[in-house]
PDB file of C-alpha atoms in Angstrom:
ATOM      1  CA  MET A  95     -36.760  18.594  -3.095  1.00  0.00           C
ATOM      2  CA  ASP A  96     -37.224  17.315  -6.629  1.00  0.00           C
ATOM      3  CA  LYS A  97     -34.706  14.488  -7.022  1.00  0.00           C
ATOM      4  CA  THR A  98     -34.641  14.907 -10.793  1.00  0.00           C
ATOM      5  CA  GLN A  99     -33.156  18.381 -10.355  1.00  0.00           C
ATOM      6  CA  ASP A 100     -30.303  16.858  -8.319  1.00  0.00           C
ATOM      7  CA  SER A 101     -29.514  14.090 -10.807  1.00  0.00           C
ATOM      8  CA  SER A 102     -26.283  14.301 -12.792  1.00  0.00           C
ATOM      9  CA  GLY A 103     -27.324  11.398 -14.966  1.00  0.00           C
ATOM     10  CA  VAL A 104     -24.578   9.206 -13.468  1.00  0.00           C
ATOM     11  CA  GLY A 105     -26.468   7.077 -10.980  1.00  0.00           C
ATOM     12  CA  VAL A 106     -23.611   5.777  -8.851  1.00  0.00           C
ATOM     13  CA  ILE A 107     -22.179   9.280  -8.370  1.00  0.00           C
ATOM     14  CA  ASP A 108     -25.582  10.641  -7.406  1.00  0.00           C
ATOM     15  CA  LYS A 109     -26.075   7.871  -4.861  1.00  0.00           C
ATOM     16  CA  ALA A 110     -22.600   8.365  -3.395  1.00  0.00           C
ATOM     17  CA  ALA A 111     -23.360  12.078  -3.081  1.00  0.00           C
ATOM     18  CA  GLN A 112     -26.565  11.228  -1.208  1.00  0.00           C
ATOM     19  CA  VAL A 113     -24.538   9.195   1.282  1.00  0.00           C
ATOM     20  CA  LEU A 114     -22.039  12.011   1.808  1.00  0.00           C
ATOM     21  CA  ASP A 115     -24.859  14.554   2.195  1.00  0.00           C
ATOM     22  CA  ALA A 116     -26.454  12.387   4.890  1.00  0.00           C
ATOM     23  CA  LEU A 117     -23.149  12.211   6.786  1.00  0.00           C
ATOM     24  CA  GLU A 118     -22.941  16.008   6.965  1.00  0.00           C
ATOM     25  CA  ALA A 119     -25.140  15.865  10.074  1.00  0.00           C
ATOM     26  CA  GLY A 120     -22.595  13.771  12.004  1.00  0.00           C
ATOM     27  CA  PRO A 121     -21.972  10.131  12.971  1.00  0.00           C
ATOM     28  CA  THR A 122     -24.597   7.919  11.312  1.00  0.00           C
ATOM     29  CA  THR A 123     -25.525   4.257  11.550  1.00  0.00           C
ATOM     30  CA  LEU A 124     -26.223   2.160   8.480  1.00  0.00           C
ATOM     31  CA  ALA A 125     -29.941   2.188   9.314  1.00  0.00           C
ATOM     32  CA  GLN A 126     -29.898   5.976   9.535  1.00  0.00           C
ATOM     33  CA  LEU A 127     -28.101   6.215   6.191  1.00  0.00           C
ATOM     34  CA  VAL A 128     -30.756   4.014   4.598  1.00  0.00           C
ATOM     35  CA  ALA A 129     -33.533   6.198   6.048  1.00  0.00           C
ATOM     36  CA  ALA A 130     -31.841   9.456   5.059  1.00  0.00           C
ATOM     37  CA  THR A 131     -31.033   8.464   1.474  1.00  0.00           C
ATOM     38  CA  GLY A 132     -34.034   6.278   0.652  1.00  0.00           C
ATOM     39  CA  LEU A 133     -31.679   3.803  -1.003  1.00  0.00           C
ATOM     40  CA  ALA A 134     -31.699   0.041  -0.501  1.00  0.00           C
ATOM     41  CA  ARG A 135     -29.675  -1.198   2.452  1.00  0.00           C
ATOM     42  CA  PRO A 136     -27.253  -3.339   0.366  1.00  0.00           C
ATOM     43  CA  THR A 137     -26.656  -0.380  -1.957  1.00  0.00           C
ATOM     44  CA  VAL A 138     -25.919   1.975   0.931  1.00  0.00           C
ATOM     45  CA  HIS A 139     -23.578  -0.555   2.514  1.00  0.00           C
ATOM     46  CA  ARG A 140     -21.623  -1.070  -0.735  1.00  0.00           C
ATOM     47  CA  LEU A 141     -21.335   2.662  -1.346  1.00  0.00           C
ATOM     48  CA  ALA A 142     -20.219   3.381   2.217  1.00  0.00           C
ATOM     49  CA  GLN A 143     -17.591   0.633   2.038  1.00  0.00           C
ATOM     50  CA  ALA A 144     -16.303   1.930  -1.304  1.00  0.00           C
ATOM     51  CA  LEU A 145     -16.160   5.515  -0.018  1.00  0.00           C
ATOM     52  CA  ALA A 146     -14.316   4.277   3.073  1.00  0.00           C
ATOM     53  CA  HIS A 147     -11.745   2.581   0.831  1.00  0.00           C
ATOM     54  CA  HIS A 148     -10.936   6.013  -0.622  1.00  0.00           C
ATOM     55  CA  ARG A 149     -11.003   7.687   2.854  1.00  0.00           C
ATOM     56  CA  LEU A 150     -14.024   9.784   1.891  1.00  0.00           C
ATOM     57  CA  VAL A 151     -15.930   8.009   4.675  1.00  0.00           C
ATOM     58  CA  SER A 152     -14.628   6.598   7.946  1.00  0.00           C
ATOM     59  CA  ARG A 153     -15.934   4.912  11.103  1.00  0.00           C
ATOM     60  CA  ASP A 154     -15.964   6.309  14.634  1.00  0.00           C
ATOM     61  CA  ILE A 155     -15.204   4.283  17.775  1.00  0.00           C
ATOM     62  CA  HIS A 156     -18.851   3.145  17.899  1.00  0.00           C
ATOM     63  CA  GLY A 157     -18.755   1.826  14.339  1.00  0.00           C
ATOM     64  CA  ARG A 158     -20.910   4.652  12.946  1.00  0.00           C
ATOM     65  CA  PHE A 159     -20.114   6.181   9.566  1.00  0.00           C
ATOM     66  CA  VAL A 160     -18.562   9.673   9.507  1.00  0.00           C
ATOM     67  CA  LEU A 161     -17.077  11.904   6.836  1.00  0.00           C
ATOM     68  CA  GLY A 162     -13.494  10.879   6.130  1.00  0.00           C
ATOM     69  CA  GLY A 163     -10.234  12.752   6.447  1.00  0.00           C
ATOM     70  CA  ARG A 164      -9.695  12.830   2.697  1.00  0.00           C
ATOM     71  CA  LEU A 165     -12.517  15.367   2.372  1.00  0.00           C
ATOM     72  CA  VAL A 166     -10.679  17.765   4.706  1.00  0.00           C
ATOM     73  CA  GLU A 167      -7.518  17.350   2.648  1.00  0.00           C
ATOM     74  CA  LEU A 168      -9.367  18.016  -0.598  1.00  0.00           C
ATOM     75  CA  ALA A 169     -11.138  21.078   0.781  1.00  0.00           C
ATOM     76  CA  SER A 170      -7.832  22.479   1.992  1.00  0.00           C
ATOM     77  CA  ALA A 171      -6.126  21.795  -1.327  1.00  0.00           C
ATOM     78  CA  ALA A 172      -8.925  23.409  -3.300  1.00  0.00           C
ATOM     79  CA  GLY A 173      -9.022  26.448  -1.054  1.00  0.00           C
ATOM     80  CA  GLU A 174     -12.807  26.486  -1.262  1.00  0.00           C
ATOM     81  CA  ASP A 175     -13.798  26.301   2.397  1.00  0.00           C
ATOM     82  CA  ARG A 176     -16.393  29.020   2.238  1.00  0.00           C
ATOM     83  CA  LEU A 177     -17.059  29.070   5.972  1.00  0.00           C
ATOM     84  CA  ILE A 178     -13.428  29.717   6.857  1.00  0.00           C
ATOM     85  CA  ALA A 179     -13.079  32.202   4.001  1.00  0.00           C
ATOM     86  CA  ALA A 180     -16.009  34.203   5.371  1.00  0.00           C
ATOM     87  CA  ALA A 181     -15.059  33.784   9.033  1.00  0.00           C
ATOM     88  CA  GLY A 182     -12.149  36.207   9.395  1.00  0.00           C
ATOM     89  CA  PRO A 183     -13.899  39.589   9.338  1.00  0.00           C
ATOM     90  CA  VAL A 184     -16.950  38.257  11.195  1.00  0.00           C
ATOM     91  CA  LEU A 185     -14.835  36.889  14.061  1.00  0.00           C
ATOM     92  CA  ILE A 186     -12.743  40.043  14.286  1.00  0.00           C
ATOM     93  CA  ALA A 187     -15.900  42.165  14.466  1.00  0.00           C
ATOM     94  CA  LEU A 188     -17.335  39.824  17.111  1.00  0.00           C
ATOM     95  CA  ARG A 189     -14.138  39.960  19.178  1.00  0.00           C
ATOM     96  CA  ASP A 190     -14.036  43.748  18.981  1.00  0.00           C
ATOM     97  CA  ALA A 191     -17.728  44.094  19.875  1.00  0.00           C
ATOM     98  CA  THR A 192     -17.513  41.823  22.919  1.00  0.00           C
ATOM     99  CA  GLY A 193     -13.898  42.205  23.995  1.00  0.00           C
ATOM    100  CA  GLU A 194     -13.610  38.405  24.160  1.00  0.00           C
ATOM    101  CA  SER A 195     -11.935  35.705  22.089  1.00  0.00           C
ATOM    102  CA  ALA A 196     -14.139  34.430  19.264  1.00  0.00           C
ATOM    103  CA  GLN A 197     -14.099  31.000  17.605  1.00  0.00           C
ATOM    104  CA  ILE A 198     -15.880  28.798  15.099  1.00  0.00           C
ATOM    105  CA  PHE A 199     -16.311  25.096  15.859  1.00  0.00           C
ATOM    106  CA  ARG A 200     -17.265  22.224  13.599  1.00  0.00           C
ATOM    107  CA  ARG A 201     -18.220  18.751  14.703  1.00  0.00           C
ATOM    108  CA  GLN A 202     -15.933  15.892  13.727  1.00  0.00           C
ATOM    109  CA  GLY A 203     -17.248  12.625  15.131  1.00  0.00           C
ATOM    110  CA  ASP A 204     -17.249  12.789  18.924  1.00  0.00           C
ATOM    111  CA  TRP A 205     -15.241  16.020  18.980  1.00  0.00           C
ATOM    112  CA  ARG A 206     -15.710  19.649  18.073  1.00  0.00           C
ATOM    113  CA  VAL A 207     -12.778  21.274  16.327  1.00  0.00           C
ATOM    114  CA  CYS A 208     -11.846  24.956  16.268  1.00  0.00           C
ATOM    115  CA  VAL A 209     -11.546  25.880  12.584  1.00  0.00           C
ATOM    116  CA  ALA A 210     -11.152  29.664  12.947  1.00  0.00           C
ATOM    117  CA  SER A 211     -10.475  32.086  15.801  1.00  0.00           C
ATOM    118  CA  ALA A 212      -9.810  35.694  16.708  1.00  0.00           C
ATOM    119  CA  GLU A 213      -7.985  36.058  20.024  1.00  0.00           C
ATOM    120  CA  ARG A 214      -8.420  38.853  22.512  1.00  0.00           C
ATOM    121  CA  PRO A 215      -5.154  40.779  22.076  1.00  0.00           C
ATOM    122  CA  ILE A 216      -4.386  41.569  25.732  1.00  0.00           C
ATOM    123  CA  GLY A 217      -5.398  40.589  29.235  1.00  0.00           C
ATOM    124  CA  LEU A 218      -6.886  37.390  30.599  1.00  0.00           C
ATOM    125  CA  ARG A 219      -8.390  35.356  27.760  1.00  0.00           C
ATOM    126  CA  ASP A 220      -9.541  31.887  26.780  1.00  0.00           C
ATOM    127  CA  THR A 221      -7.055  30.832  24.121  1.00  0.00           C
ATOM    128  CA  ILE A 222      -8.257  28.126  21.705  1.00  0.00           C
ATOM    129  CA  PRO A 223      -5.880  27.751  18.745  1.00  0.00           C
ATOM    130  CA  VAL A 224      -7.164  26.635  15.348  1.00  0.00           C
ATOM    131  CA  GLY A 225      -7.116  22.845  15.212  1.00  0.00           C
ATOM    132  CA  THR A 226      -7.895  22.357  18.901  1.00  0.00           C
ATOM    133  CA  LYS A 227     -10.190  19.367  19.534  1.00  0.00           C
ATOM    134  CA  LEU A 228     -12.640  19.741  22.421  1.00  0.00           C
ATOM    135  CA  SER A 229     -15.290  17.459  23.872  1.00  0.00           C
ATOM    136  CA  MET A 230     -18.840  17.345  22.571  1.00  0.00           C
ATOM    137  CA  LYS A 231     -19.952  16.751  26.166  1.00  0.00           C
ATOM    138  CA  ALA A 232     -19.437  20.273  27.527  1.00  0.00           C
ATOM    139  CA  GLY A 233     -19.547  23.922  26.483  1.00  0.00           C
ATOM    140  CA  SER A 234     -22.013  26.136  24.673  1.00  0.00           C
ATOM    141  CA  ALA A 235     -20.639  25.250  21.205  1.00  0.00           C
ATOM    142  CA  ALA A 236     -21.210  21.560  21.937  1.00  0.00           C
ATOM    143  CA  GLN A 237     -24.771  22.377  23.010  1.00  0.00           C
ATOM    144  CA  VAL A 238     -25.420  24.177  19.717  1.00  0.00           C
ATOM    145  CA  LEU A 239     -23.885  21.415  17.585  1.00  0.00           C
ATOM    146  CA  LEU A 240     -26.024  18.794  19.340  1.00  0.00           C
ATOM    147  CA  ALA A 241     -29.312  20.603  20.013  1.00  0.00           C
ATOM    148  CA  TRP A 242     -30.859  20.154  16.540  1.00  0.00           C
ATOM    149  CA  GLU A 243     -29.764  16.548  16.008  1.00  0.00           C
ATOM    150  CA  ASP A 244     -32.300  13.739  15.593  1.00  0.00           C
ATOM    151  CA  HIS A 245     -33.559  11.796  18.608  1.00  0.00           C
ATOM    152  CA  GLU A 246     -31.000   8.994  18.423  1.00  0.00           C
ATOM    153  CA  ARG A 247     -28.015  11.322  18.115  1.00  0.00           C
ATOM    154  CA  LEU A 248     -29.408  13.506  20.903  1.00  0.00           C
ATOM    155  CA  PHE A 249     -29.703  10.481  23.166  1.00  0.00           C
ATOM    156  CA  ASP A 250     -26.144   9.355  22.392  1.00  0.00           C
ATOM    157  CA  GLY A 251     -24.751  12.867  22.760  1.00  0.00           C
ATOM    158  CA  LEU A 252     -26.336  13.388  26.167  1.00  0.00           C
ATOM    159  CA  GLN A 253     -24.635  10.337  27.673  1.00  0.00           C
ATOM    160  CA  ASN A 254     -22.165  11.684  30.286  1.00  0.00           C
ATOM    161  CA  ALA A 255     -22.707  15.243  29.047  1.00  0.00           C
ATOM    162  CA  ARG A 256     -22.504  18.172  31.442  1.00  0.00           C
ATOM    163  CA  PHE A 257     -25.749  19.588  30.053  1.00  0.00           C
ATOM    164  CA  THR A 258     -29.261  18.137  30.081  1.00  0.00           C
ATOM    165  CA  PRO A 259     -32.158  17.664  27.630  1.00  0.00           C
ATOM    166  CA  THR A 260     -33.827  20.676  29.271  1.00  0.00           C
ATOM    167  CA  VAL A 261     -30.782  22.810  28.503  1.00  0.00           C
ATOM    168  CA  LEU A 262     -30.838  21.745  24.845  1.00  0.00           C
ATOM    169  CA  ALA A 263     -34.562  22.447  24.608  1.00  0.00           C
ATOM    170  CA  GLY A 264     -33.776  25.977  25.776  1.00  0.00           C
ATOM    171  CA  VAL A 265     -31.066  26.286  23.126  1.00  0.00           C
ATOM    172  CA  ARG A 266     -33.534  25.334  20.382  1.00  0.00           C
ATOM    173  CA  ARG A 267     -36.142  27.742  21.759  1.00  0.00           C
ATOM    174  CA  ARG A 268     -33.790  30.746  22.099  1.00  0.00           C
ATOM    175  CA  GLY A 269     -31.505  29.985  19.175  1.00  0.00           C
ATOM    176  CA  TRP A 270     -28.300  30.323  21.245  1.00  0.00           C
ATOM    177  CA  ALA A 271     -26.471  28.613  24.112  1.00  0.00           C
ATOM    178  CA  GLN A 272     -24.421  29.641  27.119  1.00  0.00           C
ATOM    179  CA  SER A 273     -22.188  27.743  29.515  1.00  0.00           C
ATOM    180  CA  LEU A 274     -20.565  28.429  32.874  1.00  0.00           C
ATOM    181  CA  GLY A 275     -17.535  26.350  33.769  1.00  0.00           C
ATOM    182  CA  GLU A 276     -18.704  23.317  31.761  1.00  0.00           C
ATOM    183  CA  ARG A 277     -15.547  22.852  29.725  1.00  0.00           C
ATOM    184  CA  GLU A 278     -13.096  24.553  32.069  1.00  0.00           C
ATOM    185  CA  MET A 279     -13.540  25.963  35.551  1.00  0.00           C
ATOM    186  CA  GLY A 280     -13.937  29.726  35.549  1.00  0.00           C
ATOM    187  CA  VAL A 281     -14.648  30.002  31.807  1.00  0.00           C
ATOM    188  CA  ALA A 282     -17.980  31.135  30.349  1.00  0.00           C
ATOM    189  CA  SER A 283     -19.102  31.091  26.733  1.00  0.00           C
ATOM    190  CA  VAL A 284     -21.955  31.990  24.385  1.00  0.00           C
ATOM    191  CA  SER A 285     -22.579  30.242  21.044  1.00  0.00           C
ATOM    192  CA  ALA A 286     -25.047  30.367  18.147  1.00  0.00           C
ATOM    193  CA  PRO A 287     -25.608  28.073  15.139  1.00  0.00           C
ATOM    194  CA  VAL A 288     -24.294  28.585  11.620  1.00  0.00           C
ATOM    195  CA  ARG A 289     -26.412  26.926   8.937  1.00  0.00           C
ATOM    196  CA  GLY A 290     -25.297  25.720   5.542  1.00  0.00           C
ATOM    197  CA  PRO A 291     -27.227  26.420   2.321  1.00  0.00           C
ATOM    198  CA  SER A 292     -29.384  23.329   2.991  1.00  0.00           C
ATOM    199  CA  GLY A 293     -30.447  24.692   6.380  1.00  0.00           C
ATOM    200  CA  ARG A 294     -28.441  22.179   8.433  1.00  0.00           C
ATOM    201  CA  ILE A 295     -26.383  23.278  11.412  1.00  0.00           C
ATOM    202  CA  ILE A 296     -22.792  23.010  10.183  1.00  0.00           C
ATOM    203  CA  ALA A 297     -20.902  25.019  12.811  1.00  0.00           C
ATOM    204  CA  ALA A 298     -21.137  27.067  15.980  1.00  0.00           C
ATOM    205  CA  VAL A 299     -19.769  30.570  16.402  1.00  0.00           C
ATOM    206  CA  SER A 300     -18.695  31.320  19.968  1.00  0.00           C
ATOM    207  CA  ILE A 301     -17.120  33.783  22.341  1.00  0.00           C
ATOM    208  CA  SER A 302     -15.407  32.661  25.524  1.00  0.00           C
ATOM    209  CA  GLY A 303     -13.659  34.252  28.475  1.00  0.00           C
ATOM    210  CA  PRO A 304     -13.517  34.411  32.264  1.00  0.00           C
ATOM    211  CA  ILE A 305     -16.787  34.365  34.179  1.00  0.00           C
ATOM    212  CA  GLU A 306     -15.607  37.488  36.018  1.00  0.00           C
ATOM    213  CA  ARG A 307     -16.049  39.465  32.786  1.00  0.00           C
ATOM    214  CA  LEU A 308     -18.849  37.554  31.104  1.00  0.00           C
ATOM    215  CA  THR A 309     -20.800  37.241  34.395  1.00  0.00           C
ATOM    216  CA  ARG A 310     -22.998  34.288  35.340  1.00  0.00           C
ATOM    217  CA  GLN A 311     -25.484  35.291  32.632  1.00  0.00           C
ATOM    218  CA  PRO A 312     -23.228  35.709  29.592  1.00  0.00           C
ATOM    219  CA  GLY A 313     -26.139  35.289  27.203  1.00  0.00           C
ATOM    220  CA  ARG A 314     -27.807  38.377  28.592  1.00  0.00           C
ATOM    221  CA  LEU A 315     -24.710  40.381  27.681  1.00  0.00           C
ATOM    222  CA  HIS A 316     -23.682  38.827  24.373  1.00  0.00           C
ATOM    223  CA  ALA A 317     -26.343  36.523  22.863  1.00  0.00           C
ATOM    224  CA  GLU A 318     -27.572  39.160  20.421  1.00  0.00           C
ATOM    225  CA  VAL A 319     -24.183  40.023  18.945  1.00  0.00           C
ATOM    226  CA  VAL A 320     -23.109  36.344  18.781  1.00  0.00           C
ATOM    227  CA  SER A 321     -26.395  35.420  17.077  1.00  0.00           C
ATOM    228  CA  ASN A 322     -25.929  38.282  14.607  1.00  0.00           C
ATOM    229  CA  ALA A 323     -22.449  36.965  13.764  1.00  0.00           C
ATOM    230  CA  ALA A 324     -23.864  33.479  13.191  1.00  0.00           C
ATOM    231  CA  ARG A 325     -26.574  34.889  10.925  1.00  0.00           C
ATOM    232  CA  ALA A 326     -23.956  36.874   8.966  1.00  0.00           C
ATOM    233  CA  LEU A 327     -21.984  33.683   8.328  1.00  0.00           C
ATOM    234  CA  THR A 328     -25.136  31.769   7.410  1.00  0.00           C
ATOM    235  CA  GLU A 329     -26.051  34.479   4.891  1.00  0.00           C
ATOM    236  CA  ALA A 330     -22.525  34.510   3.451  1.00  0.00           C
ATOM    237  CA  LEU A 331     -22.718  30.761   2.902  1.00  0.00           C
ATOM    238  CA  ARG A 332     -26.162  31.051   1.320  1.00  0.00           C
ATOM    239  CA  LYS A 333     -24.950  33.714  -1.120  1.00  0.00           C
ATOM    240  CA  SER A 334     -21.802  31.789  -2.038  1.00  0.00           C
ATOM    241  CA  GLY A 335     -23.924  28.666  -2.527  1.00  0.00           C
ATOM    242  CA  ASP A 336     -26.311  30.564  -4.795  1.00  0.00           C
ATOM    243  CA  SER A 337     -23.455  32.007  -6.858  1.00  0.00           C
ATOM    244  CA  GLY A 338     -22.121  28.513  -7.534  1.00  0.00           C
ATOM    245  CA  GLU A 339     -25.356  27.191  -8.997  1.00  0.00           C
TER     246      GLU A 339
END
């Protein structure tokens, strides 16, 4: 991308934005921030420290840089979370098409957080309220949120995970993931990636329910409709991004 087209003319703001853009992919070391932004190491370190002072950047338990809680507060206050705004009708349609509870997960550090859901109205269901934090080590949504990461993040994410590199290779090849009892015994799920306007994976859309209904091959039953829902959200984000330019 032509950097001159991204320049506001205020250098320090542009550089801070580069740091925040790099952190969109998840927990990042200082060396990774330097590589992603192309900025000098001392500059990146100063910017990250300054952003951390204002809670726009934080550190995870491993000392890596992550997006800070202040960004969530600002997005909520502004009411401009385009993913959540677009999610409602897509999740309801997905729930009705599959008969299972539907969710959207975002990664926050070492966790994945449910940011939107549509519950199955009756019968046995997998209930995951909005705001629930789940492990990045198990479940089809975790597989999707990790599968397209760079080598170092993949390596870190696979430590003590209930899925393997071979499983993630299959996710990248197919474009969707499934799990059987990874997160919770007796629960199956199917997930597909949602991409932001830049093409990065920013979320996973999922359905989940008892294995008795979803069977031991839930992807065979529901991968197509889950993938279509993920593509619908990706397209909605692309259009809203275009309209803001």
